[in-house]
């Protein structure tokens, strides 16, 4: 096992002199063996799978202590931190080898780099940070352009949607007031529009081609929490609330003529079942009339736009399903789902069955994205760990831990390889290279 440093200077949060920066080393744990390795780092621990890599972004000023020991096939993952602690206590009592490494916090003068540069697995990218007292409530990323949409609420003072251009991070975002709290924002890329679903049950439609212009608002549900999904090729979006799923279509006129975009109508209402509100419906890229949605009974409903009832149900998770994503393997599309049962499952919709279960998680799986031109699935979990799996062979290749972050509720894909990370009210970025290496970010 090797432990390497990544040399990236992160400015301390106002507690250091102006010319002193904090050198925050990231640990790269590389397991070149055919056995699993247990590790424990501060208050976090886990299993480093055979032939895999784990990057830990430290982000602290004091010394830290790392312990590692061969776990073999006994553990694929730890259920929780207490089981990890018990493993190390037992290993020491049994006389098993436990490697211990003490690391010190490092301070450097501005411009100094005490560690030699190595090929980066983690690269800090400029991001967006919250510069007011507003709460980040909603987020979406444009599927092709470098645009980010955010929804904010600041108590009773205001609620607004902001449009950020990643190419001009120093430029103030475009803003529009949306009245009540925005629970979901979504690009309708094919029309240069976006929608915002707010706490009063309304969906608001805006054009962003030249500034931000409001087009129309319409009532979607009585319940305040609404999730919206955009169909990439068809002229409709779906809305999901505590009631039924609704399909909204619009006039097929020119997207540049606002008066031809005001005719939004509900074209289909689907059966009212208890859906999971954390994740919107997801359309099947191979069959554009098919979509999937998570249900509160721990299943996934597979439906078609021309039928008000679900076509069939996928069962297998033992707790709530939090996220869904389609990906392509060997010219066939599969569905991956993440759950509170600390697993992710891969489904073959042609066979209507689960073909693989990913089990390396210590906490609920909250979000998943698939890269468009690389065979990787990126999943985040409640304990602040991002897992990078090879979609061809379902093998865990890399993990990235943000040691002080905690829950990572949502991931988004910008372009083909940049993953946008929502965490604690801030937005960060992580690039994935050809080898599956993670390139992580600072705040946006």
Short mmCIF file of C-alpha atoms in Angstrom, two decimals:
data_model
loop_
_atom_site.label_atom_id
_atom_site.label_comp_id
_atom_site.label_asym_id
_atom_site.label_seq_id
_atom_site.Cartn_x
_atom_site.Cartn_y
_atom_site.Cartn_z
CA UNK A 1 0.00 0.00 0.00
CA UNK A 2 1.26 3.47 -0.83
CA UNK A 3 0.37 6.80 0.77
CA UNK A 4 1.02 9.88 -1.38
CA UNK A 5 0.39 13.60 -0.97
CA UNK A 6 -1.24 15.96 -3.40
CA UNK A 7 0.21 19.44 -3.35
CA UNK A 8 -2.61 21.95 -3.46
CA UNK A 9 -2.75 25.07 -1.34
CA UNK A 10 -6.15 25.87 0.14
CA UNK A 11 -6.62 29.28 1.75
CA UNK A 12 -7.40 29.03 5.44
CA UNK A 13 -10.76 30.45 6.58
CA UNK A 14 -9.53 33.75 8.02
CA UNK A 15 -7.59 32.24 10.93
CA UNK A 16 -4.11 32.49 9.39
CA UNK A 17 -1.94 35.52 8.48
CA UNK A 18 -2.55 36.96 5.03
CA UNK A 19 0.64 35.50 3.59
CA UNK A 20 0.23 32.05 5.17
CA UNK A 21 -1.86 29.39 3.49
CA UNK A 22 -2.84 25.97 4.71
CA UNK A 23 -1.29 23.10 2.79
CA UNK A 24 -4.04 20.50 3.08
CA UNK A 25 -2.67 17.13 1.93
CA UNK A 26 -4.98 14.66 0.28
CA UNK A 27 -4.17 11.04 0.99
CA UNK A 28 -4.11 8.64 -1.90
CA UNK A 29 -4.42 5.06 -0.67
CA UNK A 30 -3.47 2.60 -3.41
CA UNK A 31 -4.22 -1.08 -2.88
CA UNK A 32 -2.19 -3.10 -5.36
CA UNK A 33 -2.97 -6.41 -3.70
CA UNK A 34 -5.67 -8.97 -4.42
CA UNK A 35 -7.07 -8.60 -0.91
CA UNK A 36 -9.33 -6.00 0.68
CA UNK A 37 -7.68 -3.58 3.12
CA UNK A 38 -9.38 -1.92 6.08
CA UNK A 39 -8.42 1.64 6.98
CA UNK A 40 -9.30 4.10 9.71
CA UNK A 41 -8.70 7.82 9.47
CA UNK A 42 -9.84 10.24 12.18
CA UNK A 43 -13.56 9.51 12.62
CA UNK A 44 -13.89 7.74 9.26
CA UNK A 45 -13.04 4.25 8.15
CA UNK A 46 -13.80 1.82 5.39
CA UNK A 47 -12.66 -0.96 3.12
CA UNK A 48 -10.20 -0.34 0.30
CA UNK A 49 -11.13 -2.96 -2.26
CA UNK A 50 -8.55 -5.05 -4.09
CA UNK A 51 -6.86 -3.20 -6.97
CA UNK A 52 -8.58 0.09 -6.12
CA UNK A 53 -7.68 3.59 -4.96
CA UNK A 54 -9.17 5.83 -2.28
CA UNK A 55 -8.51 9.56 -2.09
CA UNK A 56 -9.19 11.36 1.20
CA UNK A 57 -9.41 15.15 1.02
CA UNK A 58 -8.19 16.05 4.51
CA UNK A 59 -9.04 19.73 4.90
CA UNK A 60 -7.68 20.13 8.45
CA UNK A 61 -4.87 21.98 10.22
CA UNK A 62 -3.95 19.52 12.97
CA UNK A 63 -2.11 16.20 12.83
CA UNK A 64 -3.98 13.11 11.72
CA UNK A 65 -3.45 9.38 12.21
CA UNK A 66 -4.01 6.66 9.62
CA UNK A 67 -4.32 2.93 10.33
CA UNK A 68 -4.50 0.13 7.73
CA UNK A 69 -4.76 -3.65 7.94
CA UNK A 70 -5.53 -6.54 5.58
CA UNK A 71 -9.20 -7.51 5.96
CA UNK A 72 -9.28 -10.22 3.30
CA UNK A 73 -12.70 -11.41 2.19
CA UNK A 74 -14.25 -11.13 5.63
CA UNK A 75 -15.55 -7.62 4.97
CA UNK A 76 -16.79 -6.11 1.71
CA UNK A 77 -17.79 -3.02 3.65
CA UNK A 78 -18.35 -1.98 7.24
CA UNK A 79 -21.96 -1.46 8.34
CA UNK A 80 -20.94 1.60 10.35
CA UNK A 81 -17.98 3.21 12.06
CA UNK A 82 -18.40 1.12 15.21
CA UNK A 83 -17.85 -2.08 13.20
CA UNK A 84 -14.71 -0.52 11.74
CA UNK A 85 -13.46 0.32 15.25
CA UNK A 86 -14.20 -3.23 16.43
CA UNK A 87 -12.21 -4.63 13.50
CA UNK A 88 -9.08 -2.70 14.45
CA UNK A 89 -9.41 -3.50 18.14
CA UNK A 90 -9.76 -7.19 17.29
CA UNK A 91 -6.86 -7.05 14.81
CA UNK A 92 -4.53 -5.64 17.47
CA UNK A 93 -5.68 -8.16 20.07
CA UNK A 94 -5.09 -11.04 17.63
CA UNK A 95 -1.63 -9.73 16.76
CA UNK A 96 -2.49 -8.99 13.13
CA UNK A 97 -0.37 -6.41 11.35
CA UNK A 98 -1.82 -2.90 11.60
CA UNK A 99 0.12 -0.25 9.72
CA UNK A 100 0.10 3.12 11.50
CA UNK A 101 1.05 6.43 9.94
CA UNK A 102 1.11 9.81 11.71
CA UNK A 103 0.63 12.90 9.54
CA UNK A 104 1.15 16.48 10.59
CA UNK A 105 -0.76 19.57 9.55
CA UNK A 106 1.42 21.73 7.31
CA UNK A 107 1.58 25.50 6.94
CA UNK A 108 3.43 27.15 4.08
CA UNK A 109 4.25 30.64 2.96
CA UNK A 110 2.36 31.80 -0.11
CA UNK A 111 3.95 30.41 -3.26
CA UNK A 112 5.85 27.63 -1.47
CA UNK A 113 5.13 23.97 -2.24
CA UNK A 114 6.76 21.60 0.29
CA UNK A 115 5.69 18.45 -1.56
CA UNK A 116 6.87 17.57 -5.05
CA UNK A 117 4.09 17.65 -7.61
CA UNK A 118 2.75 14.24 -8.60
CA UNK A 119 0.25 13.35 -11.31
CA UNK A 120 -2.89 14.69 -9.67
CA UNK A 121 -5.73 12.49 -8.71
CA UNK A 122 -7.34 15.49 -7.07
CA UNK A 123 -7.31 18.89 -8.66
CA UNK A 124 -8.95 21.93 -7.10
CA UNK A 125 -11.15 23.85 -9.52
CA UNK A 126 -12.62 27.29 -8.94
CA UNK A 127 -16.22 27.02 -7.79
CA UNK A 128 -19.20 28.99 -6.56
CA UNK A 129 -19.65 29.82 -2.89
CA UNK A 130 -22.59 31.22 -1.03
CA UNK A 131 -21.91 34.89 -0.36
CA UNK A 132 -25.13 35.84 1.38
CA UNK A 133 -27.51 34.31 3.89
CA UNK A 134 -29.64 32.57 1.29
CA UNK A 135 -30.24 28.81 1.49
CA UNK A 136 -29.49 26.72 -1.58
CA UNK A 137 -32.76 24.85 -2.19
CA UNK A 138 -32.47 23.55 -5.76
CA UNK A 139 -29.85 22.96 -8.43
CA UNK A 140 -29.61 21.83 -12.05
CA UNK A 141 -26.82 21.67 -14.63
CA UNK A 142 -27.26 22.24 -18.35
CA UNK A 143 -26.75 18.97 -20.31
CA UNK A 144 -24.42 20.55 -22.92
CA UNK A 145 -23.65 24.20 -22.08
CA UNK A 146 -21.60 25.28 -19.07
CA UNK A 147 -24.58 26.75 -17.25
CA UNK A 148 -25.75 26.12 -13.69
CA UNK A 149 -29.21 26.90 -12.34
CA UNK A 150 -29.72 27.45 -8.61
CA UNK A 151 -32.74 28.19 -6.45
CA UNK A 152 -32.36 30.12 -3.18
CA UNK A 153 -34.52 31.17 -0.26
CA UNK A 154 -33.61 33.74 2.36
CA UNK A 155 -36.24 33.31 5.07
CA UNK A 156 -39.15 35.66 4.46
CA UNK A 157 -36.99 38.20 2.63
CA UNK A 158 -36.90 36.72 -0.88
CA UNK A 159 -36.77 33.60 -3.02
CA UNK A 160 -35.03 33.62 -6.36
CA UNK A 161 -33.49 31.58 -9.19
CA UNK A 162 -29.97 32.33 -10.37
CA UNK A 163 -28.37 31.43 -13.70
CA UNK A 164 -24.58 31.00 -13.51
CA UNK A 165 -22.19 30.80 -16.46
CA UNK A 166 -19.25 28.58 -15.48
CA UNK A 167 -17.02 30.23 -18.13
CA UNK A 168 -17.40 33.61 -16.39
CA UNK A 169 -17.33 32.76 -12.64
CA UNK A 170 -16.50 36.35 -11.66
CA UNK A 171 -19.60 37.71 -13.41
CA UNK A 172 -22.71 38.16 -11.28
CA UNK A 173 -25.37 35.54 -12.11
CA UNK A 174 -28.64 36.45 -13.77
CA UNK A 175 -31.43 36.51 -11.17
CA UNK A 176 -35.19 36.37 -11.12
CA UNK A 177 -37.53 36.48 -8.14
CA UNK A 178 -39.82 33.43 -7.98
CA UNK A 179 -42.06 34.31 -5.02
CA UNK A 180 -42.05 31.26 -2.75
CA UNK A 181 -39.35 28.68 -2.02
CA UNK A 182 -38.05 26.91 -5.17
CA UNK A 183 -38.01 23.16 -4.50
CA UNK A 184 -36.82 22.19 -7.96
CA UNK A 185 -35.25 23.94 -10.96
CA UNK A 186 -34.78 22.28 -14.33
CA UNK A 187 -33.38 23.26 -17.72
CA UNK A 188 -35.55 22.65 -20.80
CA UNK A 189 -32.47 22.80 -22.98
CA UNK A 190 -34.08 22.25 -26.37
CA UNK A 191 -36.11 25.46 -25.94
CA UNK A 192 -33.55 27.63 -24.07
CA UNK A 193 -35.93 27.66 -21.14
CA UNK A 194 -35.96 26.53 -17.53
CA UNK A 195 -38.71 25.78 -15.06
CA UNK A 196 -38.89 26.39 -11.32
CA UNK A 197 -41.31 24.45 -9.09
CA UNK A 198 -42.15 26.41 -5.95
CA UNK A 199 -43.65 25.68 -2.55
CA UNK A 200 -47.08 27.04 -3.50
CA UNK A 201 -47.55 24.20 -6.02
CA UNK A 202 -46.82 26.28 -9.13
CA UNK A 203 -44.41 25.64 -11.99
CA UNK A 204 -42.90 28.82 -13.48
CA UNK A 205 -41.45 28.80 -17.00
CA UNK A 206 -38.65 31.20 -18.03
CA UNK A 207 -36.75 31.94 -21.24
CA UNK A 208 -33.00 32.52 -20.71
CA UNK A 209 -31.86 33.12 -24.32
CA UNK A 210 -31.54 36.89 -23.81
CA UNK A 211 -31.56 37.57 -20.12
CA UNK A 212 -34.31 35.94 -18.07
CA UNK A 213 -37.91 36.44 -19.18
CA UNK A 214 -40.86 34.85 -17.45
CA UNK A 215 -43.22 33.10 -19.88
CA UNK A 216 -45.99 31.52 -17.83
CA UNK A 217 -46.90 30.08 -14.44
CA UNK A 218 -49.37 27.24 -13.92
CA UNK A 219 -50.67 25.21 -11.00
CA UNK A 220 -49.20 21.71 -10.86
CA UNK A 221 -50.12 20.39 -7.41
CA UNK A 222 -51.55 21.36 -4.06
CA UNK A 223 -48.60 19.77 -2.31
CA UNK A 224 -45.56 22.03 -2.07
CA UNK A 225 -42.71 19.62 -2.85
CA UNK A 226 -42.51 19.12 -6.63
CA UNK A 227 -39.79 17.44 -8.70
CA UNK A 228 -39.53 18.08 -12.44
CA UNK A 229 -37.91 15.98 -15.19
CA UNK A 230 -37.21 17.19 -18.73
CA UNK A 231 -37.50 14.87 -21.71
CA UNK A 232 -34.41 15.37 -23.89
CA UNK A 233 -36.18 14.85 -27.23
CA UNK A 234 -39.94 15.10 -26.67
CA UNK A 235 -41.95 18.27 -26.06
CA UNK A 236 -42.86 17.68 -22.43
CA UNK A 237 -41.70 17.60 -18.85
CA UNK A 238 -43.04 15.57 -15.93
CA UNK A 239 -43.90 16.84 -12.46
CA UNK A 240 -43.83 14.63 -9.38
CA UNK A 241 -45.45 15.50 -6.05
CA UNK A 242 -47.27 13.69 -3.25
CA UNK A 243 -50.17 13.25 -5.67
CA UNK A 244 -50.06 11.79 -9.18
CA UNK A 245 -47.30 12.29 -11.73
CA UNK A 246 -48.35 14.75 -14.42
CA UNK A 247 -46.99 15.09 -17.94
CA UNK A 248 -46.91 18.64 -19.28
CA UNK A 249 -46.65 19.34 -23.02
CA UNK A 250 -46.26 22.62 -24.82
CA UNK A 251 -46.93 24.27 -28.16
CA UNK A 252 -44.48 23.11 -30.84
CA UNK A 253 -43.89 26.60 -32.26
CA UNK A 254 -40.52 28.29 -32.63
CA UNK A 255 -38.63 28.49 -29.32
CA UNK A 256 -37.71 32.08 -30.16
CA UNK A 257 -41.33 33.26 -30.15
CA UNK A 258 -42.50 33.65 -26.58
CA UNK A 259 -46.19 33.91 -27.49
CA UNK A 260 -46.02 30.39 -28.96
CA UNK A 261 -44.65 28.90 -25.72
CA UNK A 262 -47.47 29.85 -23.37
CA UNK A 263 -49.71 26.91 -24.15
CA UNK A 264 -48.53 24.44 -21.49
CA UNK A 265 -51.12 21.73 -20.86
CA UNK A 266 -51.33 18.58 -18.77
CA UNK A 267 -51.38 15.81 -21.38
CA UNK A 268 -51.38 12.80 -19.04
CA UNK A 269 -52.01 12.09 -15.35
CA UNK A 270 -50.57 8.88 -13.91
CA UNK A 271 -51.79 6.78 -11.02
CA UNK A 272 -51.46 8.31 -7.56
CA UNK A 273 -49.05 6.14 -5.58
CA UNK A 274 -46.59 7.13 -2.87
CA UNK A 275 -43.57 8.18 -4.89
CA UNK A 276 -40.17 9.04 -3.48
CA UNK A 277 -39.94 12.83 -3.70
CA UNK A 278 -36.14 13.07 -3.47
CA UNK A 279 -35.65 12.09 -7.13
CA UNK A 280 -37.72 12.94 -10.24
CA UNK A 281 -38.87 10.53 -12.89
CA UNK A 282 -36.13 9.47 -15.33
CA UNK A 283 -36.83 8.89 -19.04
CA UNK A 284 -35.33 5.89 -20.81
CA UNK A 285 -32.90 7.13 -23.52
CA UNK A 286 -33.50 4.01 -25.63
CA UNK A 287 -37.30 4.02 -25.43
CA UNK A 288 -38.35 7.67 -25.23
CA UNK A 289 -41.93 6.77 -24.25
CA UNK A 290 -40.73 4.91 -21.14
CA UNK A 291 -39.83 6.39 -17.77
CA UNK A 292 -39.01 5.07 -14.30
CA UNK A 293 -39.77 6.49 -10.86
CA UNK A 294 -38.96 5.41 -7.30
CA UNK A 295 -41.84 4.41 -5.05
CA UNK A 296 -42.07 4.66 -1.27
CA UNK A 297 -42.61 0.87 -1.08
CA UNK A 298 -38.89 0.41 -1.97
CA UNK A 299 -39.66 -0.53 -5.59
CA UNK A 300 -39.19 1.12 -8.99
CA UNK A 301 -42.22 1.67 -11.20
CA UNK A 302 -41.70 1.40 -14.97
CA UNK A 303 -44.31 3.36 -16.94
CA UNK A 304 -45.11 4.58 -20.44
CA UNK A 305 -46.34 8.04 -21.34
CA UNK A 306 -49.46 6.76 -23.12
CA UNK A 307 -50.74 4.78 -20.12
CA UNK A 308 -51.98 6.19 -16.79
CA UNK A 309 -50.84 3.09 -14.88
CA UNK A 310 -47.37 1.62 -14.42
CA UNK A 311 -46.40 -1.21 -16.76
CA UNK A 312 -44.40 -3.29 -14.27
CA UNK A 313 -42.46 -3.07 -11.00
CA UNK A 314 -38.81 -3.78 -10.14
CA UNK A 315 -38.37 -5.18 -6.64
CA UNK A 316 -35.17 -5.94 -4.74
CA UNK A 317 -34.19 -3.06 -2.48
CA UNK A 318 -34.98 -3.42 1.24
CA UNK A 319 -35.28 0.30 1.93
CA UNK A 320 -36.18 3.56 0.20
CA UNK A 321 -34.80 4.11 -3.31
CA UNK A 322 -33.09 7.51 -3.51
CA UNK A 323 -31.76 7.81 -7.05
CA UNK A 324 -32.07 6.39 -10.58
CA UNK A 325 -29.94 6.69 -13.72
CA UNK A 326 -29.72 5.00 -17.12
CA UNK A 327 -26.33 4.05 -18.54
CA UNK A 328 -25.05 2.17 -21.58
CA UNK A 329 -23.01 -1.05 -21.55
CA UNK A 330 -22.22 -3.06 -24.70
CA UNK A 331 -24.83 -1.18 -26.76
CA UNK A 332 -27.57 -1.93 -24.22
CA UNK A 333 -29.10 0.48 -21.72
CA UNK A 334 -29.31 -0.51 -18.06
CA UNK A 335 -30.82 1.19 -15.03
CA UNK A 336 -28.87 1.77 -11.82
CA UNK A 337 -30.60 2.63 -8.53
CA UNK A 338 -29.23 3.69 -5.14
CA UNK A 339 -30.98 3.05 -1.84
CA UNK A 340 -31.07 3.61 1.90
CA UNK A 341 -30.22 -0.10 2.22
CA UNK A 342 -26.58 0.88 1.44
CA UNK A 343 -26.54 -0.82 -1.95
CA UNK A 344 -26.85 0.12 -5.59
CA UNK A 345 -28.50 -2.25 -8.06
CA UNK A 346 -28.14 -2.61 -11.82
CA UNK A 347 -31.31 -3.61 -13.69
CA UNK A 348 -31.87 -5.11 -17.12
CA UNK A 349 -35.24 -3.71 -18.26
CA UNK A 350 -35.46 -6.24 -21.08
CA UNK A 351 -35.32 -9.09 -18.58
CA UNK A 352 -37.07 -7.02 -15.88
CA UNK A 353 -34.58 -8.17 -13.27
CA UNK A 354 -31.57 -7.09 -11.20
CA UNK A 355 -28.33 -8.32 -12.76
CA UNK A 356 -25.82 -6.98 -10.22
CA UNK A 357 -25.74 -5.47 -6.72
CA UNK A 358 -22.97 -3.04 -5.68
CA UNK A 359 -22.23 -3.49 -1.97
CA UNK A 360 -19.23 -1.34 -1.00
CA UNK A 361 -21.22 1.41 0.76
CA UNK A 362 -21.23 2.13 4.50
CA UNK A 363 -24.21 4.48 4.35
CA UNK A 364 -27.28 5.22 2.18
CA UNK A 365 -26.62 5.89 -1.50
CA UNK A 366 -28.04 9.30 -2.39
CA UNK A 367 -27.08 10.13 -5.97
CA UNK A 368 -25.71 8.65 -9.19
CA UNK A 369 -24.53 9.92 -12.57
CA UNK A 370 -23.09 8.04 -15.55
CA UNK A 371 -20.41 9.53 -17.78
CA UNK A 372 -21.33 9.89 -21.43
CA UNK A 373 -18.05 8.87 -23.06
CA UNK A 374 -16.30 6.88 -20.32
CA UNK A 375 -17.41 3.61 -18.69
CA UNK A 376 -17.84 5.00 -15.18
CA UNK A 377 -20.70 5.30 -12.73
CA UNK A 378 -20.27 7.97 -10.04
CA UNK A 379 -22.24 7.46 -6.82
CA UNK A 380 -22.35 9.52 -3.62
CA UNK A 381 -23.33 8.38 -0.15
CA UNK A 382 -24.49 9.91 3.10
CA UNK A 383 -21.06 9.63 4.72
CA UNK A 384 -19.48 12.01 2.19
CA UNK A 385 -17.79 9.37 0.02
CA UNK A 386 -17.91 9.37 -3.78
CA UNK A 387 -17.54 5.92 -5.36
CA UNK A 388 -16.34 5.47 -8.95
CA UNK A 389 -17.39 2.13 -10.45
CA UNK A 390 -16.45 0.67 -13.80
CA UNK A 391 -19.75 0.17 -15.63
CA UNK A 392 -18.32 -2.56 -17.86
CA UNK A 393 -17.46 -5.02 -15.10
CA UNK A 394 -19.21 -3.46 -12.05
CA UNK A 395 -15.88 -3.15 -10.23
CA UNK A 396 -15.15 -0.42 -7.70
CA UNK A 397 -12.06 1.41 -8.95
CA UNK A 398 -11.81 4.52 -6.82
CA UNK A 399 -13.30 6.28 -3.82
CA UNK A 400 -12.99 9.95 -2.87
CA UNK A 401 -13.71 11.00 0.72
CA UNK A 402 -14.32 14.57 1.79
CA UNK A 403 -13.19 14.13 5.39
CA UNK A 404 -15.08 17.10 6.82
CA UNK A 405 -18.07 17.29 4.48
CA UNK A 406 -20.64 14.70 5.48
CA UNK A 407 -23.65 13.99 3.30
CA UNK A 408 -23.41 14.54 -0.47
CA UNK A 409 -27.08 14.55 -1.50
CA UNK A 410 -26.82 15.26 -5.22
CA UNK A 411 -24.46 14.80 -8.15
CA UNK A 412 -24.93 16.28 -11.64
CA UNK A 413 -23.08 15.88 -14.93
CA UNK A 414 -21.68 18.93 -16.75
CA UNK A 415 -20.57 18.09 -20.27
CA UNK A 416 -19.12 14.60 -20.55
CA UNK A 417 -16.66 14.27 -17.65
CA UNK A 418 -17.23 16.99 -15.08
CA UNK A 419 -19.31 16.00 -12.06
CA UNK A 420 -21.00 18.80 -10.12
CA UNK A 421 -21.28 18.10 -6.40
CA UNK A 422 -23.87 19.67 -4.12
CA UNK A 423 -22.75 19.65 -0.50
CA UNK A 424 -23.68 21.77 2.52
CA UNK A 425 -25.14 24.59 0.48
CA UNK A 426 -22.14 24.90 -1.83
CA UNK A 427 -21.36 23.64 -5.31
CA UNK A 428 -18.13 21.87 -6.23
CA UNK A 429 -16.68 20.11 -9.26
CA UNK A 430 -14.89 16.85 -9.93
CA UNK A 431 -13.35 15.89 -13.26
CA UNK A 432 -12.83 12.27 -14.31
CA UNK A 433 -9.92 11.46 -16.63
CA UNK A 434 -9.45 8.54 -19.02
CA UNK A 435 -8.11 6.35 -16.24
CA UNK A 436 -11.05 6.99 -13.94
CA UNK A 437 -9.04 9.31 -11.71
CA UNK A 438 -11.08 11.80 -9.75
CA UNK A 439 -10.31 15.48 -10.07
CA UNK A 440 -12.09 17.16 -7.19
CA UNK A 441 -13.08 20.70 -6.57
CA UNK A 442 -13.38 23.63 -4.28
CA UNK A 443 -16.55 25.56 -3.65
CA UNK A 444 -18.53 27.26 -6.37
#
